[in-house]
Amino acid sequence: MTAGRDGGGAGMFSSGLRGGGRWIGDPHVFHGEGAWWDPRAGALRYVDMLAGDLITLRGDAVERTDMASGVAAVIRSRRAGGYVVAVQGGFRLLDDELKLEREIPVFGDPSIRMNEGACDPSGRLYVGSMAYDARRGAGTLYRLDPDLSVHVALENVSIPNGLVWLDDGRTALHTDTPTGEIRAYDFDPVTGEFGASRPHIAVPPDVGAPDGCALDADGCLWVAIWGGSAVHRYGPDGSLEDRIALPVSNPTSCAFGGPDGTTLFVTTSQETIDVEAEPLAGRVYEVEAGVAGAPVPDFAG
């Protein structure tokens, strides 16, 4: 893979809000994150992360579920039924009604929290941790295996975010936001281990910083640009192909969903911004992308 060059020139790409896009979701969300389309429920799931709430959005109907943890980071379906969710210091297994079945503690440091993650094609769940003060190198990417054992996949990360797999699971793309890079890692689909890495996409600091992402069926990567008021679409070679401008500073994550899988949902945050100047911050932007999302694996545990 080649390193992508992100020039950030809006004149080369689509700008403004795409036709048919609209703002949806709970207007009271402070830090929306972890967007994921739940095909079983026919709903968008995301989190008000620092509030510890899981949000379910069916059409315009909003449901909040308190995870009672201070942080809720990411949720995925379990193949056997129910869900797995990352919370403050570990994981929880939930039933189909989002009721707690089992706690899986990972760490007890109150200065560290879970942040973002995804499942690989084999159904292992990877979630990264970070320091509340965002200090460099304080985070770890953890792997939860189907047997519910927990392993360290990467160390010395800072703000781990977007994570997807390419090439039949032989390449992982992972974002560590403060570096401005999305790196491509050699990945062993049998053991679940990360190998050598190389730059794949670089976002210049004056453009913003890469946050959560979603892969489409054409192998292109849609990336929320924190501080950049935009979502970028990168081609398989890492080159910038498209840009959707948004009237909020901090997009945080992307997910494909809807009846035919072509709706792109983008979560946003009120963190660090003036909410009077950005009244839509914290809500979800919904737009037709013109392409379906790639399959999102369930957790195999």
Coordinates of C-alpha atoms in Angstrom, one line a residue:
M1 CA 0.0 0.0 0.0
T2 CA 1.1 3.5 -0.7
A3 CA 0.9 6.5 1.6
G4 CA -1.9 8.8 0.8
R5 CA -1.4 12.5 0.3
D6 CA -4.2 14.7 1.7
G7 CA -4.1 18.2 0.2
G8 CA -7.3 19.3 1.8
G9 CA -8.2 21.5 -1.2
A10 CA -12.0 21.7 -1.1
G11 CA -12.1 22.9 -4.7
M12 CA -11.1 19.5 -5.8
F13 CA -13.9 17.7 -4.0
S14 CA -17.6 18.0 -3.2
S15 CA -18.3 20.6 -0.5
G16 CA -21.3 21.7 1.5
L17 CA -24.0 19.3 2.6
R18 CA -24.9 16.6 0.1
G19 CA -28.5 16.6 -1.2
G20 CA -30.8 14.7 1.0
G21 CA -28.7 14.9 4.1
R22 CA -30.3 15.8 7.5
W23 CA -29.5 16.1 11.2
I24 CA -31.0 13.5 13.5
G25 CA -30.6 12.0 17.0
D26 CA -30.5 13.3 20.5
P27 CA -29.7 17.0 20.6
H28 CA -28.3 16.6 24.2
V29 CA -25.4 14.4 23.3
F30 CA -22.1 15.9 24.5
H31 CA -19.6 13.5 22.8
G32 CA -21.2 11.2 20.2
E33 CA -19.0 8.3 19.2
G34 CA -19.0 4.7 18.1
A35 CA -21.6 4.8 15.3
W36 CA -22.8 1.3 14.3
W37 CA -25.8 0.1 12.4
D38 CA -27.5 -2.8 14.2
P39 CA -29.2 -4.9 11.5
R40 CA -31.1 -7.0 14.1
A41 CA -32.8 -4.0 15.5
G42 CA -32.9 -2.0 12.3
A43 CA -31.4 0.9 14.3
L44 CA -28.4 3.1 14.6
R45 CA -26.5 2.5 17.8
Y46 CA -24.0 5.0 19.1
V47 CA -22.7 6.3 22.4
D48 CA -22.7 9.6 24.4
M49 CA -19.3 8.4 25.5
L50 CA -18.4 10.4 28.5
A51 CA -21.9 10.2 29.9
G52 CA -21.8 6.4 29.7
D53 CA -25.0 6.1 27.7
L54 CA -25.8 3.9 24.8
I55 CA -28.1 5.6 22.3
T56 CA -30.5 3.7 20.0
L57 CA -32.0 5.7 17.1
R58 CA -34.9 4.2 15.1
G59 CA -36.0 6.8 12.6
D60 CA -36.4 9.8 14.7
A61 CA -37.2 7.9 18.0
V62 CA -34.3 8.1 20.5
E63 CA -33.7 5.7 23.4
R64 CA -31.0 6.1 26.0
T65 CA -29.6 3.2 28.0
D66 CA -27.3 4.0 30.9
M67 CA -24.3 1.7 31.0
A68 CA -23.6 2.8 34.6
S69 CA -19.9 2.9 33.9
G70 CA -19.0 6.6 33.2
V71 CA -17.9 5.6 29.7
A72 CA -19.5 3.6 27.0
A73 CA -17.2 3.2 24.0
V74 CA -18.4 0.7 21.3
I75 CA -21.1 -1.9 20.9
R76 CA -21.4 -4.9 18.5
S77 CA -23.7 -7.9 18.1
R78 CA -22.7 -11.3 19.4
R79 CA -23.2 -14.2 17.0
A80 CA -24.8 -16.2 19.8
G81 CA -27.3 -13.4 20.5
G82 CA -27.0 -10.3 22.6
Y83 CA -24.3 -7.7 22.5
V84 CA -20.8 -6.8 23.7
V85 CA -20.0 -3.3 24.8
A86 CA -16.7 -1.7 25.9
V87 CA -17.1 0.4 29.1
Q88 CA -14.8 2.3 31.5
G89 CA -12.3 -0.4 32.4
G90 CA -13.3 -3.4 30.4
F91 CA -16.1 -5.2 28.5
R92 CA -19.7 -6.2 29.2
L93 CA -21.8 -8.9 27.7
L94 CA -25.5 -7.9 27.3
D95 CA -28.6 -9.8 26.3
D96 CA -30.9 -8.9 23.5
E97 CA -32.6 -6.4 25.8
L98 CA -29.3 -4.7 26.6
K99 CA -29.4 -6.2 30.2
L100 CA -26.1 -7.1 31.8
E101 CA -25.0 -10.8 31.6
R102 CA -21.3 -10.7 32.5
E103 CA -18.5 -8.3 33.3
I104 CA -15.0 -8.7 31.9
P105 CA -12.6 -6.4 33.7
V106 CA -9.4 -5.3 31.8
F107 CA -7.8 -2.5 33.8
G108 CA -8.5 -0.5 37.0
D109 CA -6.6 2.7 36.4
P110 CA -9.1 5.6 36.8
S111 CA -7.0 7.9 34.6
I112 CA -7.6 5.6 31.6
R113 CA -10.7 4.8 29.7
M114 CA -11.8 2.8 26.7
N115 CA -12.3 4.7 23.4
E116 CA -13.1 3.0 20.1
G117 CA -12.8 -0.3 18.3
A118 CA -14.1 -3.0 15.9
C119 CA -14.3 -6.7 15.2
D120 CA -12.0 -8.5 12.8
P121 CA -13.4 -10.9 10.2
S122 CA -12.9 -13.8 12.6
G123 CA -15.1 -12.1 15.3
R124 CA -12.4 -10.9 17.7
L125 CA -13.1 -7.5 19.2
Y126 CA -10.4 -4.9 19.4
V127 CA -10.9 -1.8 21.5
G128 CA -8.3 0.9 22.3
S129 CA -7.8 2.7 25.6
M130 CA -6.6 6.3 26.2
A131 CA -5.8 8.6 29.1
Y132 CA -8.5 11.1 30.1
D133 CA -5.9 13.9 29.7
A134 CA -4.9 12.4 26.2
R135 CA -1.2 12.1 27.1
R136 CA 0.9 10.5 24.5
G137 CA 1.5 6.7 24.6
A138 CA -0.8 6.0 27.6
G139 CA -3.2 3.8 25.6
T140 CA -3.3 0.2 24.6
L141 CA -5.3 -1.7 21.9
Y142 CA -6.9 -4.7 23.6
R143 CA -8.2 -7.8 21.9
L144 CA -11.2 -9.7 23.4
D145 CA -11.2 -13.3 22.0
P146 CA -14.3 -15.4 21.5
D147 CA -13.4 -17.4 24.6
L148 CA -13.5 -14.1 26.5
S149 CA -9.8 -13.9 27.2
V150 CA -8.2 -10.5 26.9
H151 CA -4.9 -9.8 25.1
V152 CA -2.7 -6.8 24.3
A153 CA -2.6 -6.1 20.5
L154 CA -0.8 -2.8 20.4
E155 CA 0.9 -0.7 23.1
N156 CA 1.9 3.0 23.4
V157 CA -1.0 4.4 21.5
S158 CA -2.5 7.7 22.4
I159 CA -6.0 8.1 21.1
P160 CA -6.9 4.9 19.2
N161 CA -9.8 5.3 16.8
G162 CA -10.9 4.0 13.4
L163 CA -10.1 0.3 12.7
V164 CA -11.0 -1.8 9.7
W165 CA -9.6 -4.8 7.9
L166 CA -8.7 -5.3 4.2
D167 CA -7.4 -8.0 1.9
D168 CA -9.5 -10.8 3.5
G169 CA -8.2 -9.8 6.9
R170 CA -4.5 -9.7 6.1
T171 CA -4.2 -5.9 6.5
A172 CA -5.6 -3.7 9.3
L173 CA -6.0 0.0 9.0
H174 CA -5.8 1.7 12.4
T175 CA -5.9 5.4 13.5
D176 CA -4.0 7.0 16.3
T177 CA -5.5 10.4 16.1
P178 CA -2.8 12.7 17.4
T179 CA -0.3 11.4 14.9
G180 CA -2.5 12.5 12.0
E181 CA -2.0 9.1 10.4
I182 CA -3.9 6.0 9.5
R183 CA -1.4 3.2 9.4
A184 CA -1.6 -0.1 7.6
Y185 CA -0.6 -3.1 9.6
D186 CA 0.3 -6.6 8.5
F187 CA -2.3 -8.7 10.2
D188 CA -2.3 -12.5 10.9
P189 CA -5.9 -13.6 10.5
V190 CA -5.2 -16.9 12.3
T191 CA -3.6 -15.5 15.5
G192 CA -5.1 -12.0 15.5
E193 CA -1.7 -10.4 15.9
F194 CA -0.6 -7.1 14.4
G195 CA 2.8 -7.1 12.5
A196 CA 4.8 -4.5 10.7
S197 CA 3.2 -1.2 9.8
R198 CA 3.5 1.6 7.3
P199 CA 1.8 5.0 6.7
H200 CA -1.4 4.7 4.6
I201 CA -3.1 8.1 5.0
A202 CA -1.7 11.3 6.4
V203 CA -4.0 14.2 7.3
P204 CA -2.1 17.5 7.6
P205 CA -2.6 19.3 11.0
D206 CA -4.2 22.3 9.4
V207 CA -6.9 20.1 7.9
G208 CA -7.8 18.3 11.1
A209 CA -7.1 14.9 12.6
P210 CA -8.5 11.5 11.6
D211 CA -11.0 10.0 13.9
G212 CA -13.5 7.1 13.4
C213 CA -13.9 5.5 10.0
A214 CA -16.1 3.1 7.9
L215 CA -15.2 1.0 4.9
D216 CA -17.4 0.9 1.8
A217 CA -18.1 -1.9 -0.6
D218 CA -15.6 -0.4 -3.1
G219 CA -12.8 -0.6 -0.6
C220 CA -12.8 3.1 0.1
L221 CA -12.4 4.5 3.6
W222 CA -14.7 7.2 5.0
V223 CA -13.0 9.1 7.8
A224 CA -14.5 11.6 10.3
I225 CA -12.0 14.5 10.5
W226 CA -11.9 15.8 14.1
G227 CA -11.4 19.6 14.1
G228 CA -11.8 19.6 10.3
S229 CA -15.6 20.0 9.9
A230 CA -15.6 17.2 7.3
V231 CA -15.8 13.6 6.4
H232 CA -13.2 12.4 3.8
R233 CA -13.4 9.5 1.5
Y234 CA -10.1 7.9 0.6
G235 CA -9.5 5.4 -2.2
P236 CA -7.9 2.0 -1.8
D237 CA -4.5 3.5 -2.5
G238 CA -5.0 6.1 0.3
S239 CA -5.6 9.1 -2.0
L240 CA -8.3 11.6 -1.1
E241 CA -11.3 11.2 -3.5
D242 CA -14.2 13.1 -1.9
R243 CA -15.0 15.5 1.0
I244 CA -18.3 16.3 2.7
A245 CA -18.2 19.6 4.6
L246 CA -20.2 19.8 7.8
P247 CA -21.2 22.9 9.9
V248 CA -19.6 21.4 13.1
S249 CA -16.0 21.3 14.1
N250 CA -15.8 17.8 15.5
P251 CA -17.1 14.8 13.5
T252 CA -16.1 11.7 15.4
S253 CA -17.2 8.4 13.7
C254 CA -18.9 7.0 10.6
A255 CA -21.1 4.0 9.9
F256 CA -23.1 2.7 7.0
G257 CA -26.6 1.4 7.5
G258 CA -30.2 1.9 6.6
P259 CA -32.4 -0.6 4.7
D260 CA -30.0 -1.0 1.8
G261 CA -26.8 -0.2 3.6
T262 CA -26.0 3.0 1.6
T263 CA -26.9 5.6 4.3
L264 CA -23.8 7.1 6.0
F265 CA -24.2 8.2 9.6
V266 CA -21.8 10.6 11.1
T267 CA -21.6 11.3 14.9
T268 CA -20.3 14.6 16.2
S269 CA -19.1 16.2 19.5
Q270 CA -19.6 19.3 21.5
E271 CA -16.3 18.9 23.2
T272 CA -13.9 21.9 22.9
I273 CA -16.4 24.0 20.9
D274 CA -18.9 26.9 21.5
V275 CA -22.3 25.2 21.3
E276 CA -24.1 28.5 20.7
A277 CA -21.9 28.9 17.6
E278 CA -22.4 25.3 16.5
P279 CA -26.0 24.3 17.6
L280 CA -25.9 21.0 15.6
A281 CA -22.8 19.7 17.4
G282 CA -23.5 16.5 19.2
R283 CA -26.2 15.4 16.7
V284 CA -25.9 12.8 13.9
Y285 CA -25.6 13.6 10.2
E286 CA -27.4 11.2 7.9
V287 CA -26.7 11.2 4.2
E288 CA -27.0 8.9 1.2
A289 CA -23.5 7.9 0.2
G290 CA -24.2 6.4 -3.2
V291 CA -22.4 3.2 -2.2
A292 CA -23.1 0.4 0.4
G293 CA -20.9 -0.2 3.3
A294 CA -18.7 -3.2 3.6
P295 CA -19.9 -6.0 6.0
V296 CA -19.3 -5.3 9.7
P297 CA -18.4 -8.5 11.6
D298 CA -20.2 -9.6 14.8
F299 CA -18.3 -10.6 17.9
A300 CA -17.9 -14.4 17.9
G301 CA -18.1 -14.8 21.7

